[in-house]
mmCIF file of C-alpha atoms and ligand atoms in Angstrom:
data_model
loop_
_atom_site.group_PDB
_atom_site.id
_atom_site.type_symbol
_atom_site.label_atom_id
_atom_site.label_comp_id
_atom_site.label_asym_id
_atom_site.label_seq_id
_atom_site.Cartn_x
_atom_site.Cartn_y
_atom_site.Cartn_z
ATOM 1 C CA MET A 20 -95.301 101.395 -24.659
ATOM 2 C CA HIS A 21 -92.861 101.364 -27.237
ATOM 3 C CA ALA A 22 -91.114 104.516 -28.664
ATOM 4 C CA VAL A 23 -90.627 104.612 -32.386
ATOM 5 C CA THR A 24 -89.325 107.315 -34.429
ATOM 6 C CA LEU A 25 -91.735 107.867 -37.204
ATOM 7 C CA ILE A 26 -90.650 109.447 -40.354
ATOM 8 C CA LYS A 27 -93.124 110.035 -42.898
ATOM 9 C CA GLY A 28 -91.090 110.890 -45.623
ATOM 10 C CA ASP A 29 -91.656 112.482 -49.206
ATOM 11 C CA GLY A 30 -94.209 111.826 -52.203
ATOM 12 C CA ILE A 31 -96.800 109.229 -51.355
ATOM 13 C CA GLY A 32 -95.053 108.892 -48.099
ATOM 14 C CA PRO A 33 -97.093 110.669 -45.633
ATOM 15 C CA SER A 34 -100.462 109.221 -47.212
ATOM 16 C CA ILE A 35 -99.152 105.632 -46.689
ATOM 17 C CA MET A 36 -97.677 106.173 -43.337
ATOM 18 C CA ASP A 37 -101.068 107.580 -42.004
ATOM 19 C CA GLU A 38 -102.869 104.513 -43.040
ATOM 20 C CA ALA A 39 -100.044 102.563 -41.327
ATOM 21 C CA VAL A 40 -100.123 104.379 -38.143
ATOM 22 C CA LYS A 41 -103.846 104.123 -38.158
ATOM 23 C CA VAL A 42 -103.683 100.255 -38.601
ATOM 24 C CA ILE A 43 -100.931 99.651 -36.134
ATOM 25 C CA ASP A 44 -102.517 101.917 -33.203
ATOM 26 C CA ALA A 45 -106.135 100.040 -34.107
ATOM 27 C CA SER A 46 -104.110 96.633 -33.285
ATOM 28 C CA GLY A 47 -104.016 97.639 -29.682
ATOM 29 C CA VAL A 48 -100.443 97.708 -29.266
ATOM 30 C CA GLU A 49 -99.164 100.713 -27.554
ATOM 31 C CA ILE A 50 -96.605 102.824 -29.453
ATOM 32 C CA GLN A 51 -95.431 106.572 -28.514
ATOM 33 C CA TRP A 52 -94.766 107.762 -32.149
ATOM 34 C CA GLU A 53 -91.941 110.515 -32.220
ATOM 35 C CA VAL A 54 -92.640 112.407 -35.300
ATOM 36 C CA ALA A 55 -89.182 113.236 -37.154
ATOM 37 C CA TYR A 56 -88.345 114.473 -40.692
ATOM 38 C CA ALA A 57 -85.818 113.473 -43.264
ATOM 39 C CA GLY A 58 -85.445 113.672 -47.117
ATOM 40 C CA LEU A 59 -86.567 116.176 -49.327
ATOM 41 C CA THR A 60 -89.377 117.433 -46.985
ATOM 42 C CA ALA A 61 -86.756 117.925 -44.211
ATOM 43 C CA TYR A 62 -84.464 119.835 -46.868
ATOM 44 C CA GLU A 63 -87.559 122.128 -47.770
ATOM 45 C CA LYS A 64 -88.640 122.754 -43.938
ATOM 46 C CA PHE A 65 -84.954 122.991 -42.170
ATOM 47 C CA GLY A 66 -82.603 123.370 -44.993
ATOM 48 C CA THR A 67 -81.130 119.724 -44.101
ATOM 49 C CA PRO A 68 -82.094 116.562 -45.461
ATOM 50 C CA LEU A 69 -81.044 114.745 -42.064
ATOM 51 C CA PRO A 70 -81.921 117.322 -39.080
ATOM 52 C CA ASP A 71 -80.145 116.832 -35.919
ATOM 53 C CA GLU A 72 -83.437 116.208 -34.038
ATOM 54 C CA THR A 73 -84.248 113.199 -36.359
ATOM 55 C CA MET A 74 -80.787 111.454 -35.357
ATOM 56 C CA ALA A 75 -81.501 112.563 -31.667
ATOM 57 C CA SER A 76 -84.635 110.612 -31.724
ATOM 58 C CA ILE A 77 -83.194 107.455 -33.219
ATOM 59 C CA ASP A 78 -80.467 107.619 -30.945
ATOM 60 C CA LYS A 79 -82.979 107.376 -28.340
ATOM 61 C CA THR A 80 -85.513 105.048 -29.588
ATOM 62 C CA ARG A 81 -83.281 102.868 -31.647
ATOM 63 C CA LEU A 82 -86.296 101.917 -33.627
ATOM 64 C CA ALA A 83 -87.602 103.896 -36.710
ATOM 65 C CA PHE A 84 -90.535 103.558 -39.058
ATOM 66 C CA LYS A 85 -90.045 105.343 -42.246
ATOM 67 C CA GLY A 86 -91.884 106.254 -45.643
ATOM 68 C CA PRO A 87 -89.987 106.729 -48.783
ATOM 69 C CA LEU A 88 -87.447 109.364 -49.250
ATOM 70 C CA THR A 89 -86.900 111.336 -52.391
ATOM 71 C CA THR A 90 -83.111 111.167 -53.665
ATOM 72 C CA ILE A 91 -82.665 113.672 -56.664
ATOM 73 C CA VAL A 92 -81.304 111.490 -59.434
ATOM 74 C CA GLY A 93 -77.897 112.268 -60.615
ATOM 75 C CA GLY A 94 -75.124 114.565 -59.646
ATOM 76 C CA SER A 95 -77.265 117.485 -58.239
ATOM 77 C CA GLY A 96 -78.772 117.566 -54.582
ATOM 78 C CA PHE A 97 -77.913 115.646 -51.322
ATOM 79 C CA ARG A 98 -76.636 112.290 -51.040
ATOM 80 C CA SER A 99 -79.304 109.513 -50.204
ATOM 81 C CA ILE A 100 -80.385 109.836 -46.637
ATOM 82 C CA ASN A 101 -81.467 106.017 -46.723
ATOM 83 C CA VAL A 102 -77.807 105.173 -47.419
ATOM 84 C CA ALA A 103 -76.935 107.882 -44.700
ATOM 85 C CA LEU A 104 -79.224 106.237 -42.248
ATOM 86 C CA ARG A 105 -78.132 102.665 -43.071
ATOM 87 C CA GLN A 106 -74.613 103.433 -42.396
ATOM 88 C CA LYS A 107 -74.849 105.791 -39.418
ATOM 89 C CA TYR A 108 -76.739 103.069 -37.384
ATOM 90 C CA ASP A 109 -74.916 100.532 -39.175
ATOM 91 C CA LEU A 110 -78.075 98.805 -40.193
ATOM 92 C CA TYR A 111 -76.275 95.750 -42.115
ATOM 93 C CA ALA A 112 -78.989 93.588 -43.014
ATOM 94 C CA ASN A 113 -81.653 94.600 -45.450
ATOM 95 C CA VAL A 114 -84.236 91.870 -45.390
ATOM 96 C CA ARG A 115 -86.962 92.008 -47.730
ATOM 97 C CA PRO A 116 -89.387 89.032 -48.222
ATOM 98 C CA ALA A 117 -91.402 88.589 -51.329
ATOM 99 C CA LYS A 118 -94.254 86.033 -51.346
ATOM 100 C CA ASN A 119 -97.446 85.291 -53.576
ATOM 101 C CA TRP A 120 -100.559 87.061 -52.087
ATOM 102 C CA PRO A 121 -103.943 85.066 -52.199
ATOM 103 C CA GLY A 122 -105.937 86.882 -54.366
ATOM 104 C CA VAL A 123 -103.219 88.678 -56.319
ATOM 105 C CA VAL A 124 -102.979 86.907 -59.737
ATOM 106 C CA THR A 125 -99.543 86.808 -61.067
ATOM 107 C CA ARG A 126 -97.317 84.594 -63.603
ATOM 108 C CA TYR A 127 -96.632 82.245 -60.755
ATOM 109 C CA ASN A 128 -98.233 80.929 -57.781
ATOM 110 C CA ASP A 129 -95.411 79.713 -55.504
ATOM 111 C CA VAL A 130 -93.072 82.515 -55.226
ATOM 112 C CA ASP A 131 -91.488 82.687 -51.631
ATOM 113 C CA ILE A 132 -88.139 84.562 -51.803
ATOM 114 C CA VAL A 133 -86.374 86.540 -49.048
ATOM 115 C CA ILE A 134 -83.482 88.766 -50.282
ATOM 116 C CA VAL A 135 -80.772 89.443 -47.419
ATOM 117 C CA ARG A 136 -78.838 92.388 -48.930
ATOM 118 C CA GLU A 137 -75.731 93.726 -47.329
ATOM 119 C CA ASN A 138 -76.682 97.317 -46.523
ATOM 120 C CA THR A 139 -73.504 99.155 -45.753
ATOM 121 C CA GLU A 140 -70.769 98.540 -48.048
ATOM 122 C CA GLY A 141 -70.285 97.512 -51.799
ATOM 123 C CA LEU A 142 -71.014 99.961 -54.642
ATOM 124 C CA TYR A 143 -73.308 102.341 -52.331
ATOM 125 C CA ALA A 144 -70.475 102.907 -49.755
ATOM 126 C CA GLY A 145 -70.567 106.650 -51.162
ATOM 127 C CA LEU A 146 -67.010 106.586 -52.498
ATOM 128 C CA GLU A 147 -67.787 108.376 -55.923
ATOM 129 C CA HIS A 148 -66.093 111.197 -57.355
ATOM 130 C CA TYR A 149 -64.969 112.900 -60.755
ATOM 131 C CA LEU A 150 -61.265 112.230 -61.706
ATOM 132 C CA THR A 151 -60.790 115.466 -63.941
ATOM 133 C CA PRO A 152 -61.861 119.136 -63.517
ATOM 134 C CA LYS A 153 -63.978 118.725 -66.784
ATOM 135 C CA LYS A 154 -66.092 116.100 -64.854
ATOM 136 C CA ASP A 155 -65.715 113.699 -67.971
ATOM 137 C CA ILE A 156 -64.362 110.894 -65.965
ATOM 138 C CA ALA A 157 -66.164 109.524 -62.671
ATOM 139 C CA GLU A 158 -65.095 106.691 -60.355
ATOM 140 C CA SER A 159 -66.889 104.579 -58.034
ATOM 141 C CA LEU A 160 -65.333 102.506 -55.581
ATOM 142 C CA ALA A 161 -67.044 99.291 -54.139
ATOM 143 C CA VAL A 162 -65.841 98.184 -50.782
ATOM 144 C CA VAL A 163 -66.277 95.117 -49.475
ATOM 145 C CA THR A 164 -64.814 93.715 -46.009
ATOM 146 C CA ARG A 165 -64.185 90.160 -44.791
ATOM 147 C CA ALA A 166 -66.263 91.415 -41.511
ATOM 148 C CA GLY A 167 -68.987 92.915 -43.410
ATOM 149 C CA SER A 168 -69.441 89.752 -45.530
ATOM 150 C CA GLU A 169 -69.071 87.302 -42.722
ATOM 151 C CA ARG A 170 -71.980 89.071 -40.690
ATOM 152 C CA ILE A 171 -74.437 89.365 -43.418
ATOM 153 C CA VAL A 172 -73.776 85.758 -44.853
ATOM 154 C CA GLU A 173 -74.152 84.543 -41.048
ATOM 155 C CA TYR A 174 -77.281 86.654 -40.807
ATOM 156 C CA ALA A 175 -78.817 84.888 -44.074
ATOM 157 C CA PHE A 176 -78.224 81.540 -42.967
ATOM 158 C CA GLN A 177 -79.190 81.982 -39.317
ATOM 159 C CA TYR A 178 -82.387 83.667 -40.598
ATOM 160 C CA ALA A 179 -82.903 80.613 -42.834
ATOM 161 C CA ARG A 180 -82.542 78.302 -39.764
ATOM 162 C CA ASP A 181 -84.809 80.589 -37.656
ATOM 163 C CA ASN A 182 -87.472 80.679 -40.177
ATOM 164 C CA ASN A 183 -87.505 77.026 -41.530
ATOM 165 C CA ARG A 184 -86.207 77.827 -44.740
ATOM 166 C CA LYS A 185 -84.437 75.267 -46.730
ATOM 167 C CA LYS A 186 -81.835 77.006 -48.868
ATOM 168 C CA VAL A 187 -79.519 80.106 -49.086
ATOM 169 C CA THR A 188 -78.195 81.115 -52.714
ATOM 170 C CA VAL A 189 -75.352 83.593 -53.054
ATOM 171 C CA CYS A 190 -75.815 85.933 -55.999
ATOM 172 C CA HIS A 191 -72.691 87.347 -57.315
ATOM 173 C CA LYS A 192 -70.342 88.463 -59.922
ATOM 174 C CA ALA A 193 -67.286 87.103 -58.864
ATOM 175 C CA ASN A 194 -66.214 85.828 -62.457
ATOM 176 C CA ILE A 195 -65.537 89.464 -63.265
ATOM 177 C CA LEU A 196 -65.164 91.494 -60.073
ATOM 178 C CA LYS A 197 -62.690 88.922 -58.743
ATOM 179 C CA TYR A 198 -61.634 90.952 -55.498
ATOM 180 C CA THR A 199 -64.712 92.507 -54.260
ATOM 181 C CA GLN A 200 -67.170 89.834 -55.426
ATOM 182 C CA GLY A 201 -64.629 87.253 -55.000
ATOM 183 C CA LEU A 202 -64.234 87.838 -51.337
ATOM 184 C CA PHE A 203 -67.874 87.832 -50.646
ATOM 185 C CA LEU A 204 -68.190 84.361 -52.512
ATOM 186 C CA ASP A 205 -65.254 83.103 -50.668
ATOM 187 C CA VAL A 206 -66.699 84.363 -47.374
ATOM 188 C CA ALA A 207 -69.920 82.502 -48.260
ATOM 189 C CA ARG A 208 -68.379 79.223 -49.327
ATOM 190 C CA GLU A 209 -66.676 79.325 -46.067
ATOM 191 C CA ILE A 210 -69.553 79.806 -43.700
ATOM 192 C CA ALA A 211 -72.137 77.421 -45.683
ATOM 193 C CA PRO A 212 -70.629 74.221 -44.294
ATOM 194 C CA LYS A 213 -71.304 75.393 -40.756
ATOM 195 C CA TYR A 214 -75.133 75.280 -41.632
ATOM 196 C CA PRO A 215 -75.289 71.458 -42.653
ATOM 197 C CA ASP A 216 -79.139 71.673 -42.328
ATOM 198 C CA ILE A 217 -79.428 74.596 -45.104
ATOM 199 C CA GLN A 218 -78.617 73.920 -48.548
ATOM 200 C CA PHE A 219 -76.124 76.098 -50.268
ATOM 201 C CA ASP A 220 -76.172 77.318 -53.795
ATOM 202 C CA GLU A 221 -74.339 79.882 -55.732
ATOM 203 C CA LYS A 222 -75.449 81.895 -58.828
ATOM 204 C CA ILE A 223 -73.837 84.666 -60.786
ATOM 205 C CA ILE A 224 -76.164 87.568 -60.782
ATOM 206 C CA ASP A 225 -77.100 87.988 -64.355
ATOM 207 C CA ALA A 226 -78.068 84.314 -64.643
ATOM 208 C CA ALA A 227 -79.770 84.409 -61.507
ATOM 209 C CA CYS A 228 -82.049 87.234 -63.035
ATOM 210 C CA MET A 229 -82.793 85.026 -66.012
ATOM 211 C CA HIS A 230 -83.518 81.913 -63.706
ATOM 212 C CA MET A 231 -85.860 84.009 -61.326
ATOM 213 C CA VAL A 232 -87.936 85.099 -64.144
ATOM 214 C CA MET A 233 -88.152 81.587 -65.565
ATOM 215 C CA ASP A 234 -88.427 79.501 -62.562
ATOM 216 C CA PRO A 235 -88.504 81.424 -59.077
ATOM 217 C CA THR A 236 -89.596 78.651 -57.276
ATOM 218 C CA GLN A 237 -85.777 77.557 -57.046
ATOM 219 C CA PHE A 238 -85.048 80.378 -54.828
ATOM 220 C CA ASP A 239 -85.570 80.604 -51.194
ATOM 221 C CA VAL A 240 -83.224 82.941 -49.232
ATOM 222 C CA ILE A 241 -80.791 85.049 -51.173
ATOM 223 C CA VAL A 242 -77.633 86.828 -49.982
ATOM 224 C CA CYS A 243 -75.968 89.332 -52.086
ATOM 225 C CA THR A 244 -73.893 92.709 -51.890
ATOM 226 C CA ASN A 245 -75.780 95.998 -51.616
ATOM 227 C CA MET A 246 -76.622 96.960 -55.003
ATOM 228 C CA PHE A 247 -77.667 93.564 -56.492
ATOM 229 C CA GLY A 248 -79.966 93.043 -53.515
ATOM 230 C CA ASP A 249 -81.325 96.616 -54.384
ATOM 231 C CA ILE A 250 -82.159 95.560 -57.943
ATOM 232 C CA LEU A 251 -82.920 91.903 -57.266
ATOM 233 C CA SER A 252 -85.650 92.978 -54.410
ATOM 234 C CA ASP A 253 -87.544 95.160 -57.107
ATOM 235 C CA LEU A 254 -87.455 92.036 -59.355
ATOM 236 C CA THR A 255 -88.956 89.773 -56.823
ATOM 237 C CA ALA A 256 -91.550 92.306 -56.136
ATOM 238 C CA GLY A 257 -92.626 92.256 -59.665
ATOM 239 C CA LEU A 258 -93.067 88.412 -59.471
ATOM 240 C CA VAL A 259 -95.560 88.779 -56.638
ATOM 241 C CA GLY A 260 -97.716 91.758 -57.632
ATOM 242 C CA GLY A 261 -95.728 94.868 -57.658
ATOM 243 C CA LEU A 262 -93.576 97.227 -55.335
ATOM 244 C CA GLY A 263 -97.090 98.060 -53.497
ATOM 245 C CA LEU A 264 -96.689 94.927 -51.570
ATOM 246 C CA ILE A 265 -93.112 94.676 -50.430
ATOM 247 C CA PRO A 266 -91.890 95.425 -46.843
ATOM 248 C CA GLY A 267 -88.270 95.796 -45.758
ATOM 249 C CA ALA A 268 -86.519 95.621 -42.375
ATOM 250 C CA ASN A 269 -82.984 97.162 -41.955
ATOM 251 C CA ILE A 270 -81.470 95.734 -39.012
ATOM 252 C CA GLY A 271 -78.406 96.525 -36.858
ATOM 253 C CA LYS A 272 -76.884 95.281 -33.612
ATOM 254 C CA ASP A 273 -78.667 97.915 -31.672
ATOM 255 C CA ALA A 274 -81.123 99.771 -34.007
ATOM 256 C CA ALA A 275 -83.390 98.917 -36.617
ATOM 257 C CA LEU A 276 -85.559 100.730 -39.284
ATOM 258 C CA PHE A 277 -88.658 99.351 -41.084
ATOM 259 C CA GLU A 278 -89.773 100.674 -44.500
ATOM 260 C CA ALA A 279 -91.325 99.699 -47.762
ATOM 261 C CA VAL A 280 -89.096 98.545 -50.596
ATOM 262 C CA HIS A 281 -90.743 100.926 -53.070
ATOM 263 C CA GLY A 282 -89.999 104.731 -53.245
ATOM 264 C CA SER A 283 -91.742 107.899 -52.991
ATOM 265 C CA ALA A 284 -93.616 107.383 -56.247
ATOM 266 C CA PRO A 285 -93.892 110.902 -57.752
ATOM 267 C CA ASP A 286 -96.065 109.806 -60.430
ATOM 268 C CA ILE A 287 -99.003 108.890 -58.192
ATOM 269 C CA THR A 288 -98.361 111.311 -55.489
ATOM 270 C CA GLY A 289 -101.414 113.389 -54.305
ATOM 271 C CA LYS A 290 -103.765 111.000 -55.972
ATOM 272 C CA ASN A 291 -104.795 108.650 -53.240
ATOM 273 C CA LEU A 292 -103.781 105.895 -55.416
ATOM 274 C CA ALA A 293 -100.664 104.558 -53.460
ATOM 275 C CA ASN A 294 -101.074 101.076 -52.042
ATOM 276 C CA PRO A 295 -100.518 100.945 -48.389
ATOM 277 C CA THR A 296 -99.843 97.462 -48.044
ATOM 278 C CA ALA A 297 -95.952 97.573 -48.099
ATOM 279 C CA VAL A 298 -95.540 99.914 -45.351
ATOM 280 C CA ILE A 299 -98.305 98.396 -43.346
ATOM 281 C CA MET A 300 -96.396 94.951 -43.799
ATOM 282 C CA ALA A 301 -93.094 96.702 -42.787
ATOM 283 C CA GLY A 302 -95.141 97.570 -39.599
ATOM 284 C CA VAL A 303 -95.684 94.100 -39.020
ATOM 285 C CA MET A 304 -92.033 93.292 -39.464
ATOM 286 C CA MET A 305 -91.386 95.872 -36.743
ATOM 287 C CA LEU A 306 -93.968 94.515 -34.447
ATOM 288 C CA ARG A 307 -92.578 90.988 -34.643
ATOM 289 C CA HIS A 308 -88.898 92.470 -34.057
ATOM 290 C CA ILE A 309 -90.036 94.046 -30.718
ATOM 291 C CA GLY A 310 -91.884 90.987 -29.811
ATOM 292 C CA GLU A 311 -95.607 92.075 -30.401
ATOM 293 C CA HIS A 312 -96.492 89.093 -32.316
ATOM 294 C CA ASP A 313 -100.452 89.342 -31.338
ATOM 295 C CA ALA A 314 -100.705 92.717 -32.630
ATOM 296 C CA ALA A 315 -98.519 91.640 -35.836
ATOM 297 C CA ASP A 316 -100.777 88.652 -36.589
ATOM 298 C CA LYS A 317 -103.839 90.422 -36.299
ATOM 299 C CA ILE A 318 -102.507 93.144 -38.715
ATOM 300 C CA GLN A 319 -101.542 90.603 -41.267
ATOM 301 C CA THR A 320 -104.472 88.509 -41.310
ATOM 302 C CA ALA A 321 -106.523 91.707 -41.830
ATOM 303 C CA VAL A 322 -104.460 92.992 -44.651
ATOM 304 C CA GLU A 323 -104.724 89.278 -46.202
ATOM 305 C CA LYS A 324 -108.352 89.265 -45.994
ATOM 306 C CA VAL A 325 -108.804 92.844 -47.634
ATOM 307 C CA VAL A 326 -106.133 92.029 -50.294
ATOM 308 C CA ASN A 327 -107.746 88.550 -50.947
ATOM 309 C CA GLU A 328 -111.230 90.151 -51.153
ATOM 310 C CA GLY A 329 -109.944 92.596 -53.825
ATOM 311 C CA LYS A 330 -112.721 94.930 -53.195
ATOM 312 C CA PHE A 331 -111.120 97.583 -51.004
ATOM 313 C CA VAL A 332 -107.761 97.430 -52.689
ATOM 314 C CA THR A 333 -105.819 100.292 -54.611
ATOM 315 C CA PRO A 334 -105.932 100.258 -58.428
ATOM 316 C CA ASP A 335 -102.398 98.547 -58.941
ATOM 317 C CA LEU A 336 -103.947 95.375 -57.295
ATOM 318 C CA ASN A 337 -107.477 95.899 -59.142
ATOM 319 C CA PRO A 338 -107.643 98.259 -61.980
ATOM 320 C CA GLN A 339 -111.189 98.252 -61.619
ATOM 321 C CA SER A 340 -111.194 99.326 -58.134
ATOM 322 C CA LYS A 341 -112.326 102.923 -57.208
ATOM 323 C CA CYS A 342 -110.870 102.443 -53.906
ATOM 324 C CA GLY A 343 -107.718 104.788 -52.748
ATOM 325 C CA THR A 344 -105.096 104.684 -50.038
ATOM 326 C CA VAL A 345 -107.408 105.848 -47.353
ATOM 327 C CA GLU A 346 -110.212 103.520 -48.031
ATOM 328 C CA MET A 347 -107.757 100.645 -48.042
ATOM 329 C CA GLY A 348 -106.446 101.527 -44.773
ATOM 330 C CA ASN A 349 -109.941 102.042 -43.367
ATOM 331 C CA ALA A 350 -111.085 98.473 -44.599
ATOM 332 C CA ILE A 351 -107.892 96.847 -42.779
ATOM 333 C CA VAL A 352 -109.026 98.530 -39.779
ATOM 334 C CA GLU A 353 -112.668 97.165 -40.030
ATOM 335 C CA ALA A 354 -111.238 93.803 -40.815
ATOM 336 C CA MET A 355 -109.408 93.572 -37.469
ATOM 337 C CA LYS A 356 -112.661 94.431 -35.652
HETATM 338 P P1 NAD B 406 -90.795 103.925 -56.863
HETATM 339 O O1 NAD B 406 -90.687 102.875 -55.996
HETATM 340 O O2 NAD B 406 -90.940 105.061 -56.133
HETATM 341 O O3 NAD B 406 -91.749 103.823 -58.189
HETATM 342 C C1 NAD B 406 -91.837 102.868 -59.037
HETATM 343 C C2 NAD B 406 -92.965 102.547 -59.636
HETATM 344 O O4 NAD B 406 -93.852 101.757 -58.660
HETATM 345 C C3 NAD B 406 -94.063 103.805 -59.958
HETATM 346 O O5 NAD B 406 -94.712 103.489 -61.092
HETATM 347 C C4 NAD B 406 -94.842 103.923 -58.526
HETATM 348 O O6 NAD B 406 -96.120 104.563 -58.892
HETATM 349 C C5 NAD B 406 -95.214 102.415 -58.320
HETATM 350 N N1 NAD B 406 -95.247 102.516 -56.960
HETATM 351 C C6 NAD B 406 -94.235 102.484 -55.768
HETATM 352 N N2 NAD B 406 -95.048 102.585 -54.727
HETATM 353 C C7 NAD B 406 -96.209 102.146 -54.914
HETATM 354 C C8 NAD B 406 -97.146 102.068 -53.927
HETATM 355 N N3 NAD B 406 -97.287 101.792 -52.837
HETATM 356 N N4 NAD B 406 -98.765 101.904 -54.563
HETATM 357 C C9 NAD B 406 -98.701 101.931 -55.914
HETATM 358 N N5 NAD B 406 -97.671 101.812 -56.666
HETATM 359 C C10 NAD B 406 -96.337 102.188 -56.352
HETATM 360 O O7 NAD B 406 -89.322 104.088 -57.442
HETATM 361 P P2 NAD B 406 -88.841 105.482 -58.617
HETATM 362 O O8 NAD B 406 -89.911 106.217 -59.214
HETATM 363 O O9 NAD B 406 -87.505 104.928 -59.051
HETATM 364 O O10 NAD B 406 -88.076 106.559 -57.252
HETATM 365 C C11 NAD B 406 -88.794 107.487 -56.895
HETATM 366 C C12 NAD B 406 -88.072 108.471 -55.590
HETATM 367 O O11 NAD B 406 -87.883 107.148 -54.521
HETATM 368 C C13 NAD B 406 -86.395 108.676 -56.179
HETATM 369 O O12 NAD B 406 -86.167 109.829 -55.586
HETATM 370 C C14 NAD B 406 -85.781 107.372 -55.221
HETATM 371 O O13 NAD B 406 -84.462 107.558 -55.149
HETATM 372 C C15 NAD B 406 -86.644 107.053 -54.349
HETATM 373 N N6 NAD B 406 -86.579 105.879 -53.525
HETATM 374 C C16 NAD B 406 -86.432 105.756 -52.162
HETATM 375 C C17 NAD B 406 -86.633 104.505 -51.532
HETATM 376 C C18 NAD B 406 -86.592 104.648 -49.834
HETATM 377 O O14 NAD B 406 -86.802 105.604 -49.445
HETATM 378 N N7 NAD B 406 -86.241 103.474 -49.307
HETATM 379 C C19 NAD B 406 -86.649 103.456 -52.160
HETATM 380 C C20 NAD B 406 -86.418 103.362 -53.719
HETATM 381 C C21 NAD B 406 -86.616 104.600 -54.249
#
């Protein structure tokens, strides 16, 4: 029996997380779900976006399965709870795989990219403030440390080796941000020769975006600082069929949190339109992380079958489909029988 902190999240979160829990439970793996709250839902319910009870649960389980959390855009409201959780539990590696799915027609057929994003530093370090009382000058500080860069670059190369990948590309902006991005690039260049079996490449981030939309097959594993990884992973999601398909793992030394790459999707909340695949695949990543490979394989095979058939999928995958979040979850459970 594995104990997992379950945070259903905001917006489409509860509906997709209910399907994910249903699918994971139906796989036969024994999970004891500890329901906890975070984000806007927690703020409205308890007056705080990150209640002590939620942290107490993660302190105990060291494993969380989380739906998307709403963060109000701009200066009003609380700081991102996603960023807070990643920093508090030192979940330094954000792994976001994007691969073509059989049955999902996209511009390219052979995309298979894993973004390994530094998850605790960079421009998301949270050091942002106004410099004047009139609030007409704002400043953000990007923090890049040698230790933080070393551990994420090592993680990327080790991930490549463990998963039979061929190449690691560091995406950076060291031509302009000579200290922060320069340090990250220097570290990548220092570590790369330790992995002679893995090809090393480097690309300036803006050129990398152009190369990625023109020929994504040249990318395999990508390692980058926090914000570049955030942006690039939505780009890779777009290459393989959209945000409804892409899971993410947030990995630390002694804790891990699994979630979709996408957000709380206010535009489709409450309409039974949200694709549960991304969070279900985040559940698959979680099961692999805790060694439950049979259950993970079973779920993955069922999801692939349902997506490939294209009948019981949400409209983001098949605009003609009348199927919603719940029906897709039911079809995946059926496909596991
Ligand atoms: P979003 O990812 O929520 O939505 C972007 C677009 O993708 C929308 O059109 C949405 O309908 C679509 N989409 C997203 N998930 C989908 C799914 N499962 N099925 C079908 N379509 C899906 O991004 P946004 O609108 O920029 O952000 C909304 C909120 O989510 C913001 O408050 C943001 O801060 C938050 N957010 C949270 C996380 C997280 O919790 N990890 C990640 C990204 C954004």
